[in-house]
Every structure is written in C-alpha cells, then in structure tokens.
Tab-separated table of C-alpha atoms and ligand atoms in Angstrom:
chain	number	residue	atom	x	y	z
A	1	UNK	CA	10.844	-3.730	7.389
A	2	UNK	CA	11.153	-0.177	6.029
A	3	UNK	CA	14.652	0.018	3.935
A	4	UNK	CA	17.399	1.841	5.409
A	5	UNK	CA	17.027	5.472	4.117
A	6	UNK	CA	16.210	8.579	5.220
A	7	UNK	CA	12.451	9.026	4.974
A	8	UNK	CA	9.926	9.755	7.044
A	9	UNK	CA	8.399	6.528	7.723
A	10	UNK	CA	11.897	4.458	8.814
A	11	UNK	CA	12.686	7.434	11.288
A	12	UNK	CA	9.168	7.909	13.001
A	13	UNK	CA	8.969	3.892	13.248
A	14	UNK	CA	12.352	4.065	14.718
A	15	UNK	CA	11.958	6.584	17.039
A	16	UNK	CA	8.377	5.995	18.019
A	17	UNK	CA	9.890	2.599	19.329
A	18	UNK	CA	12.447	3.987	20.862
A	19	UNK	CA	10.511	6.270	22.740
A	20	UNK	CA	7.639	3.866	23.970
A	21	UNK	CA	10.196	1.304	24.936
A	22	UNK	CA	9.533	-1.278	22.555
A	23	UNK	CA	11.999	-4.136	21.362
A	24	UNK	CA	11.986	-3.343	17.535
A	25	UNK	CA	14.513	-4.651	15.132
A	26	UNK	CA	14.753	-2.832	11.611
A	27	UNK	CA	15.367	-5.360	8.961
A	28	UNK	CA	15.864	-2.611	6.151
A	29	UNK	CA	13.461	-4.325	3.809
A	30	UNK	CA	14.878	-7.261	1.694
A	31	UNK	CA	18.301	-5.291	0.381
A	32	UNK	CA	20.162	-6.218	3.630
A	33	UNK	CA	18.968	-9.468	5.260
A	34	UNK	CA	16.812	-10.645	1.823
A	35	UNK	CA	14.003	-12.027	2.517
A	36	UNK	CA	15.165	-15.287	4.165
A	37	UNK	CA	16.845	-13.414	6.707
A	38	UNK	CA	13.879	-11.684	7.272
A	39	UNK	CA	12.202	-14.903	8.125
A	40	UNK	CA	15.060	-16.204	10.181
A	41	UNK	CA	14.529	-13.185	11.897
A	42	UNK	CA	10.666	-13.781	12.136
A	43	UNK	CA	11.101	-17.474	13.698
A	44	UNK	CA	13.848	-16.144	16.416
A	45	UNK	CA	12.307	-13.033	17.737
A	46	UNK	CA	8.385	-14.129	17.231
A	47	UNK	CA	7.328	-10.071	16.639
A	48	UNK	CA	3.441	-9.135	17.797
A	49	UNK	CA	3.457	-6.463	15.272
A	50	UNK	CA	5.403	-5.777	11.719
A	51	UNK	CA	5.527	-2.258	9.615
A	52	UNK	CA	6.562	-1.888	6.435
A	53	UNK	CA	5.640	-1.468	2.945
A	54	UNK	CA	2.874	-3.288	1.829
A	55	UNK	CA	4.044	-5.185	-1.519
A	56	UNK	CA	6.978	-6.058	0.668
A	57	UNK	CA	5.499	-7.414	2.935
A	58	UNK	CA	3.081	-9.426	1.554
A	59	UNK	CA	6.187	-11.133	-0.038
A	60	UNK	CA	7.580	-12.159	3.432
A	61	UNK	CA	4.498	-13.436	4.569
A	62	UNK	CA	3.174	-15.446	1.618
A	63	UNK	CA	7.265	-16.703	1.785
A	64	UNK	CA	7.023	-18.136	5.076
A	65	UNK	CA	3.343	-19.303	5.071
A	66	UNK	CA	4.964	-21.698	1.730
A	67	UNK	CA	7.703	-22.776	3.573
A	68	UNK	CA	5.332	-23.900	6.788
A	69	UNK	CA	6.210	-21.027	9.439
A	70	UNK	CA	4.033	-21.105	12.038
A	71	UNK	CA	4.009	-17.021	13.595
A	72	UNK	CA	1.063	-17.046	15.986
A	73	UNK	CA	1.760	-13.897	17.546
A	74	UNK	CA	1.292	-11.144	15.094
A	75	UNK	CA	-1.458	-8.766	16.516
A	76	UNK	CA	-0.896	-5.998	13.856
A	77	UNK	CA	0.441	-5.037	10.371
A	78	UNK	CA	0.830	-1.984	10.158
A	79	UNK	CA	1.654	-0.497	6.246
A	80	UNK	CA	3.102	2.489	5.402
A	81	UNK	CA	4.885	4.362	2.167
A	82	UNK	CA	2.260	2.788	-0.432
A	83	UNK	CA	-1.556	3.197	-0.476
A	84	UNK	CA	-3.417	0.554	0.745
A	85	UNK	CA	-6.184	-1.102	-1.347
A	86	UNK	CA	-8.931	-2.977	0.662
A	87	UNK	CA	-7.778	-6.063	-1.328
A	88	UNK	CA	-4.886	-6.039	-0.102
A	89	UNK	CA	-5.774	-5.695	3.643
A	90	UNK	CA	-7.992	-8.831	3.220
A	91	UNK	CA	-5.175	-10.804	1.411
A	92	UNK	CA	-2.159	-9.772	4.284
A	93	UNK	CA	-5.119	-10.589	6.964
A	94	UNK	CA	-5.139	-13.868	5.078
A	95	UNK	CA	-1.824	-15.102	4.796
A	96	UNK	CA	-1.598	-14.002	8.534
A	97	UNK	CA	-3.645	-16.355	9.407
A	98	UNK	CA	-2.360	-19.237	7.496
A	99	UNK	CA	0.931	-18.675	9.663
A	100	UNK	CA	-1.580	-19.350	12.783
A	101	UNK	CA	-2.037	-15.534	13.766
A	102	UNK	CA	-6.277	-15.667	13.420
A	103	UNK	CA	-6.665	-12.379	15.109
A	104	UNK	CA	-3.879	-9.749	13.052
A	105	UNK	CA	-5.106	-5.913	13.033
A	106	UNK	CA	-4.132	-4.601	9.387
A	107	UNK	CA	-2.838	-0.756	10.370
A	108	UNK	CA	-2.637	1.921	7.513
A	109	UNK	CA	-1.084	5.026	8.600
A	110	UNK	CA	-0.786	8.757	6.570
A	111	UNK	CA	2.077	10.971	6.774
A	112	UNK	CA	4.233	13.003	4.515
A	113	UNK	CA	7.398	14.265	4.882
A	114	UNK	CA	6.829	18.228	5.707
A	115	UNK	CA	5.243	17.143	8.638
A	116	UNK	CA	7.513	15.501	10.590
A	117	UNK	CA	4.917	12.354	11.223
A	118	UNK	CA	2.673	10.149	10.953
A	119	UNK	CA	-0.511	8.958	11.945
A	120	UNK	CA	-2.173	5.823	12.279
A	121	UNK	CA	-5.679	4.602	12.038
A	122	UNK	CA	-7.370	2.760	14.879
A	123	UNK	CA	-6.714	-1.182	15.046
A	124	UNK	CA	-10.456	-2.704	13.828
A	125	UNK	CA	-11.983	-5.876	12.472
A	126	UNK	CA	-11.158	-6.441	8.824
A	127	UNK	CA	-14.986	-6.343	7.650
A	128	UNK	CA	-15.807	-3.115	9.895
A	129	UNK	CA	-15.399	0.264	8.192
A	130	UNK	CA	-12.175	2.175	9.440
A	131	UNK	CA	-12.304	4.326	12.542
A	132	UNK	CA	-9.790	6.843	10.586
A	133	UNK	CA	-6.595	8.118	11.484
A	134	UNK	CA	-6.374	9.186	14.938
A	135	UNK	CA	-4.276	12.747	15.113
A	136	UNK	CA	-2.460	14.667	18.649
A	137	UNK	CA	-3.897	17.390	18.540
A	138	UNK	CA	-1.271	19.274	21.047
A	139	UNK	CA	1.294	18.029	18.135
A	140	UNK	CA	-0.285	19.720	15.448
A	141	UNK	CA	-3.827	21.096	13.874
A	142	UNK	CA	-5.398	19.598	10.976
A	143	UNK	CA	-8.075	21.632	8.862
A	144	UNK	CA	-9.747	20.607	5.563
A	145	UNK	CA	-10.203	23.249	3.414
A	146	UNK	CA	-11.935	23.352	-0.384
A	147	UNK	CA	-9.507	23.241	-2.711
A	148	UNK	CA	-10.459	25.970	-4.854
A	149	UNK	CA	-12.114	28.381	-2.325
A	150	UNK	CA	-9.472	28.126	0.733
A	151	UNK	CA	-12.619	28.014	2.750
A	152	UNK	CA	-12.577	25.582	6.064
A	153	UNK	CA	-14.955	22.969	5.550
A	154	UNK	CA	-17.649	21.854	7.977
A	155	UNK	CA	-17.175	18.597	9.881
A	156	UNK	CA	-16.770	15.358	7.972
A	157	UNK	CA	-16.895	17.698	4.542
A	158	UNK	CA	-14.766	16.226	2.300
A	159	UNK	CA	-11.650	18.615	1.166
A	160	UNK	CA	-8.240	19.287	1.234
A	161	UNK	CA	-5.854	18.721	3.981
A	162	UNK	CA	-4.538	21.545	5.415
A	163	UNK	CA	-1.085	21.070	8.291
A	164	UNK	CA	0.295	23.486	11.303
A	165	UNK	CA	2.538	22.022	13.412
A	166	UNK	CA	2.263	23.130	16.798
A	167	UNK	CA	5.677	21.903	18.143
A	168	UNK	CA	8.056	21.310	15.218
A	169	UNK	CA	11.648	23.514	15.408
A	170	UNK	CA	12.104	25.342	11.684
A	171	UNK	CA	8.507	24.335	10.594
A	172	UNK	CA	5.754	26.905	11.670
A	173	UNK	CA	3.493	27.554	8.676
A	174	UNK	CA	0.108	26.063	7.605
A	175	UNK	CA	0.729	23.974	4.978
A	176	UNK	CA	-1.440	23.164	2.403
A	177	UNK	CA	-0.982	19.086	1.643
A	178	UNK	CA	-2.534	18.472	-1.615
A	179	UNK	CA	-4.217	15.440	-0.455
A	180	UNK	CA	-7.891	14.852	-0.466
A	181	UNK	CA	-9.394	13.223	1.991
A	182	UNK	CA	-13.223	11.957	1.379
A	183	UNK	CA	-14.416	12.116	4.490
A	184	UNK	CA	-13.067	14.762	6.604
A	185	UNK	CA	-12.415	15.852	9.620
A	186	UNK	CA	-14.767	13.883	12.918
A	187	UNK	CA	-14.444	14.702	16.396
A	188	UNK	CA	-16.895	12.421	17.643
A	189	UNK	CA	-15.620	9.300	19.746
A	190	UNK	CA	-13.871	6.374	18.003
A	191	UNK	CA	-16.546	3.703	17.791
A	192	UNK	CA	-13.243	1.002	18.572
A	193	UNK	CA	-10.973	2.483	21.533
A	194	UNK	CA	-13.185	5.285	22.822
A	195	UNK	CA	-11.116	8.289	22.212
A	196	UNK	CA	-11.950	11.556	21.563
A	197	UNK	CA	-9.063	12.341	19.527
A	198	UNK	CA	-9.906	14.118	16.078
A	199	UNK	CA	-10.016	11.641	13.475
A	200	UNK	CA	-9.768	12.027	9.571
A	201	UNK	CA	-12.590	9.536	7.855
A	202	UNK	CA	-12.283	8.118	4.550
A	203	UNK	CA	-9.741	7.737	1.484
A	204	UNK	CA	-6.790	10.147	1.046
A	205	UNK	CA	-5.456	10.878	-2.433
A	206	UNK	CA	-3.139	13.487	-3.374
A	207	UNK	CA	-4.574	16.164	-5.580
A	208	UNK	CA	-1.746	16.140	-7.847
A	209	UNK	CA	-2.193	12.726	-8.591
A	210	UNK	CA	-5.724	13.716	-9.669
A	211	UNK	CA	-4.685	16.155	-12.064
A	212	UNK	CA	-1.801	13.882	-13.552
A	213	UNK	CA	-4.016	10.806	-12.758
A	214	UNK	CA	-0.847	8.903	-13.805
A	215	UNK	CA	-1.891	8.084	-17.407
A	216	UNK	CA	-0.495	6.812	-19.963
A	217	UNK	CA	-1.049	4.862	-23.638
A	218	UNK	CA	-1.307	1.231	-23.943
A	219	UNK	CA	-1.813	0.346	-27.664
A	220	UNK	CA	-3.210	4.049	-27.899
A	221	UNK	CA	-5.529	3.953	-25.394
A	222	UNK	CA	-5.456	6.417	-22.194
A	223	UNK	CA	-5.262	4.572	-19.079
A	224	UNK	CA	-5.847	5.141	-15.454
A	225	UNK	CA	-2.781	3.147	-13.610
A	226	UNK	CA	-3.895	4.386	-10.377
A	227	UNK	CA	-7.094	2.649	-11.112
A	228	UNK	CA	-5.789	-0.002	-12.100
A	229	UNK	CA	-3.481	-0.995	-9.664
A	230	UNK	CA	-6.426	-0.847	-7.275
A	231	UNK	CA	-8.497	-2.718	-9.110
A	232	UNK	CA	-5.929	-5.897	-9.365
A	233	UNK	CA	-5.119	-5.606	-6.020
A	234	UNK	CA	-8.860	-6.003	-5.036
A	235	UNK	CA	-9.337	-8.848	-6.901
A	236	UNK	CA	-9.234	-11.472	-3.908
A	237	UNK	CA	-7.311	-14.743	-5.653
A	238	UNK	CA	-4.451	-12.558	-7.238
A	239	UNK	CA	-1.408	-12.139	-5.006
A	240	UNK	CA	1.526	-10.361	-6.556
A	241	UNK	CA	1.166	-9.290	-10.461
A	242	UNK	CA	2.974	-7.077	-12.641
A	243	UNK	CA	1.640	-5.601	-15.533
A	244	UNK	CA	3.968	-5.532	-18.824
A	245	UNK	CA	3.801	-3.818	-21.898
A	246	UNK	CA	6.352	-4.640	-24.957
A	247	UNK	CA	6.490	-4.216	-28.743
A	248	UNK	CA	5.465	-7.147	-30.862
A	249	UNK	CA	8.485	-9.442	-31.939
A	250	UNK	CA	10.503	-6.331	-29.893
A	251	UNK	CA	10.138	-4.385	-33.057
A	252	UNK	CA	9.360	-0.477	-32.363
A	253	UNK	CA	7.257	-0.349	-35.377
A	254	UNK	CA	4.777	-3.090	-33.966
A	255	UNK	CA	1.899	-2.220	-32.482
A	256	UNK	CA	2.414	-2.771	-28.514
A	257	UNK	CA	1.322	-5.948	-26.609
A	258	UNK	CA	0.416	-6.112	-23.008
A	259	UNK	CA	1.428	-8.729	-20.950
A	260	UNK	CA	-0.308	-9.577	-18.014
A	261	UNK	CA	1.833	-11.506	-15.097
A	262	UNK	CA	-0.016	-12.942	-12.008
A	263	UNK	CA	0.588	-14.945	-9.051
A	264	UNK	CA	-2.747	-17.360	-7.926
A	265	UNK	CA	-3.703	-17.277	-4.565
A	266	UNK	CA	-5.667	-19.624	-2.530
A	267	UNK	CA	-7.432	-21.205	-5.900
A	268	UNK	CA	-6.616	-24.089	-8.587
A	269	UNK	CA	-9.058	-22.645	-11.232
A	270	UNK	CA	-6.865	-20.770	-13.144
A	271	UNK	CA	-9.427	-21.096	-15.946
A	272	UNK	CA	-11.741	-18.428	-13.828
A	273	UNK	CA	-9.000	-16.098	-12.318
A	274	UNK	CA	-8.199	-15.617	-16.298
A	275	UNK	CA	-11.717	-14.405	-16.845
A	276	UNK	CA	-12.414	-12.429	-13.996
A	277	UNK	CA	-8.961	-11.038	-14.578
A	278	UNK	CA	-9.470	-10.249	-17.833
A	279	UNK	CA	-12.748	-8.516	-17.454
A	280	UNK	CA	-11.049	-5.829	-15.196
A	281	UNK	CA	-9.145	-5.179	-16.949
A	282	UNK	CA	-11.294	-5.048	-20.112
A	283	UNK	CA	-13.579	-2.475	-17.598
A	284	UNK	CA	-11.203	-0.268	-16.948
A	285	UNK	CA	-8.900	-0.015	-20.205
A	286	UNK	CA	-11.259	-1.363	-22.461
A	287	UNK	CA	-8.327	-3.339	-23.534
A	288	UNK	CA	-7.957	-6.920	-22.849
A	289	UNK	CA	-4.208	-8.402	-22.343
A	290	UNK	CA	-2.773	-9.934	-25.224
A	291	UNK	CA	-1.267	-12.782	-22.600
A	292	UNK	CA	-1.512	-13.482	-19.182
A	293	UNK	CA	1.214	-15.652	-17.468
A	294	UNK	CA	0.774	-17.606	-14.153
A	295	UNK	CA	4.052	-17.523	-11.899
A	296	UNK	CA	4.607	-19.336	-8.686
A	297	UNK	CA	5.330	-16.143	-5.882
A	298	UNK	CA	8.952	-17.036	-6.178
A	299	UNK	CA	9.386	-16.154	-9.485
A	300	UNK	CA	6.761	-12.845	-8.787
A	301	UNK	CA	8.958	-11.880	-5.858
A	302	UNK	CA	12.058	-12.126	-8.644
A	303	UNK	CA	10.341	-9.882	-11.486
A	304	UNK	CA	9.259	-7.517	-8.562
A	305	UNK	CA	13.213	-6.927	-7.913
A	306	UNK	CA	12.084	-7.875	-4.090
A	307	UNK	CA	15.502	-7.442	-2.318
A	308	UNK	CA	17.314	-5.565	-5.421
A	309	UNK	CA	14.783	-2.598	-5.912
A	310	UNK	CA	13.964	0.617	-3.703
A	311	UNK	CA	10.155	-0.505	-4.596
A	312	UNK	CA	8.432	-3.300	-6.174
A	313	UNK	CA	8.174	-3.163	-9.773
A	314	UNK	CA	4.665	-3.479	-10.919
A	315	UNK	CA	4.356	-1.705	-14.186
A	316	UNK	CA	6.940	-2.578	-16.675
A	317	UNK	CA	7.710	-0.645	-20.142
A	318	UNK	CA	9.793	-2.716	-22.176
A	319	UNK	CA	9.286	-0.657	-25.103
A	320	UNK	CA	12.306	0.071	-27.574
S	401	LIG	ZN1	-9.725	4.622	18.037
C-alpha cells in the first residue's frame, strides 16, 4: 500500500516480492483504488501480510473493521516511510484483531534512500522488546560511530550510523547516515528466530532532526512536534488526530488558537480521553488546546487528505 512513486520503500517491496516469489499486489496507497478499493481488494485476495505507511494504514484497517470485514489471515504488518510509535503498534495490533487476525506481527523496517535498502526487524510478540533490525552482512557493513569523534563505538554503544555497501554498482563509499540509533550494533543471537545476523537495537532518529528538533511557536511558545506526535500517538484510546492551529475570529492580529481534532477509539468516555488528552499535551507544550473536537474516523480520514495527499496531514497551520 506504498503510493506509486519512485522511492525506496515501493521499489524494495516490489522487488523483494518479486524475487522471493510472492503474490503481491501494489495498491498505490489510497490515490488510485481509494480506500474502498483497497478493501475490495482485501476481501478478494485475503493477504497474510500488508506494508505500507503507517497512518495509512491504520485508516484501511479501522475502515473495514467498521464496516464488519472479517480478514483472519494477516500474519504481519509491516510499516515503512514514517516512524513508528509504540502506540501505534498496539493500536494496528488492535484493529487487526477486531477483523479476526488474533495473532498479526507488527514489522518496522529502516532504510534510506543512499542505500539502496531496507531492513526489517524480527517478527515478535507485541509486549516483548524488539529483536532489532536484522542486516546481510555480505550486502553491506554497518558501523556506529560517535558523532563528534568519528570513533567506532563498542558493541551495543549507542552512536551514529555509519553505511558501506558491499555490492551496490555507482555506490562504494562509507556513508555517514545521520541517524542515531540508541542501542547499537549486537551480534549476539536473535532471542526470536535464532540468527546470528548483526542486529541494530533500539530507537533510530536522524541527527538532523535533533538539531532542528522540528520546532515551532504555538501562541509563542516553542514546541517539540516530534514529541508530540509521539506522545498522541501513544495515548492508547486516540486513533487518528490532527492538530490545528488558527488565528482567533481568522484575524492575523489575534492571538493564535489551537485546535485539537481526535478520533475515539475503543471507549465511550469522551469526558476522560479529554483530560488525559489534555494533560499531554499541557506536559509537553505547557499549553492546553483552546478546543478539542471529536470526529467519527470518516471524517478524520477526510481532514487527513487520505486518498488526495502524498502523506497524511497531521499538523495544520491555518494561519493568515
Ligand atoms: Zn530474528
């Protein structure tokens, strides 16, 4: 469920398919087939596994578990081209198994463009810690390095990533990623399939997103989106939400207003997702929203631009 477009993760899920021999159809996210179609397709071919982009496809799922599809033979989700809060692992894992798949691996898998790939973690229990991503090592060497010093790090030292590809035509240098990873390098076996494959543990973030940190004012106040968009995705009885921030009355020399839009899931008490919404948000901005409006996932999938938009759109400026 990738869209159709020339990036990294459409092409390796294409050809990685291709190559092991797998049936795979490629939907090109909701632009093509919109979601219906997408579900159409769901109910005729009955896939074991689905890829795409995470917001995405939580849309599709929570779709078809309101409409009453029954797919009982997911085995995996696998997400790529967004990072991937534990929330929302535990909410796709969810709606899964409302459609009557109770045993659905959530996948996340790194890659960036440079090097030609990607890599996947291990398939493991939602409430056990990630076995990391497994790498092929005749494919290409991984190093962590610190940042500042250039100096490898020991194993499991956090640090930056560090890329060579072994076997890539036109691509021979060691290429310095700018992502973090928290937990380094392992070369012990995986605790779930038994390989010895190198591993990397942990969180990746890319360093330049560190040093921007992707801030920016809300009613003068610096704010951490990154954070933020973490921390409503982790909060277990939100599904989609979309954060909005307007002029008062629309009139640029108002002071601004925040509007907070989010879908319920799996509760009635709308009375408590407002406060422990609110104090989140409160923790992290030390602002609270002037308003937050409930919507039913149809409209959310509509003010995401789910079908119309290259990406979901969760953080809306509607100032003058
Ligand atoms: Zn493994």
């Amino acid at each position: 469920m990738f869209p159709f477009a020339p990036h990294l993760a459409f092409w390796q899920t294409y050809y990685s398919c291709k190559e092991a021999g797998v049936f795979s159809i490629s939907t090109g996210d909701g632009k093509v087939m919109g979601t219906d179609g997408n579900i159409r397709l769901m109910d005729r071919v009955k896939p074991t596994g689905i890829i795409g982009i995470p917001t995405f496809l939580y849309h599709i799922l929570n779709q078809a578990v309101q409409e009453g599809k029954r797919f009982e033979t997911l085995q995996s989700l696998v997400l790529g081209g967004e990072k991937v809060p534990a929330g929302m692992r535990r909410k796709l894992t969810y709606l899964a198994q409302q459609l009557g798949s109770t045993d659905v691996s959530v996948v996340a898998t790194y890659g960036f463009t440079e090097s030609k790939m990607a890599w996947g973690e291990c398939p493991h229990p939602l409430e056990s810690e990630s076995g990391g991503y497994h790498l092929y090592p005749d494919l290409g060497l991984f190093e962590v390095i610190d940042p500042d010093s250039g100096e490898v790090q020991l194993d499991g030292q956090p640090g930056e990533l560090v890329f060579t590809p072994l076997n890539a035509r036109g691509t021979t240098v060691r290429y310095r990623t700018g992502d973090i990873i928290d937990g380094g390098l392992v070369y012990d076996v995986c605790p779930y399939c038994k390989r010895r494959m190198p591993r990397l543990m942990g969180n990746i973030s890319r360093r330049s997103d560190i040093k921007e940190m992707r801030l920016g004012k809300i009613k003068g106040t610096l704010v951490d989106f990154n954070e933020l968009e973490k921390a409503l995705d982790d909060v277990d009885h939100i599904g989609a939400w979309q954060i909005e921030w307007r002029k008062i009355n629309d009139d640029p020399m108002k002071l601004d207003e925040i509007i907070l839009h989010i879908e319920p899931l799996g509760t009635e008490n709308e009375e408590q997702l407002l406060h422990i919404v609110t104090e989140r948000f409160k923790a992290l901005t030390e602002l609270k929203p002037n308003r937050v409006c409930f919507h039913t996932s149809a409209e959310m999938r509509e003010m995401h631009g789910v079908g119309t938009e290259l990406k979901e759109k969760r953080l809306m400026d509607h100032r003058p």
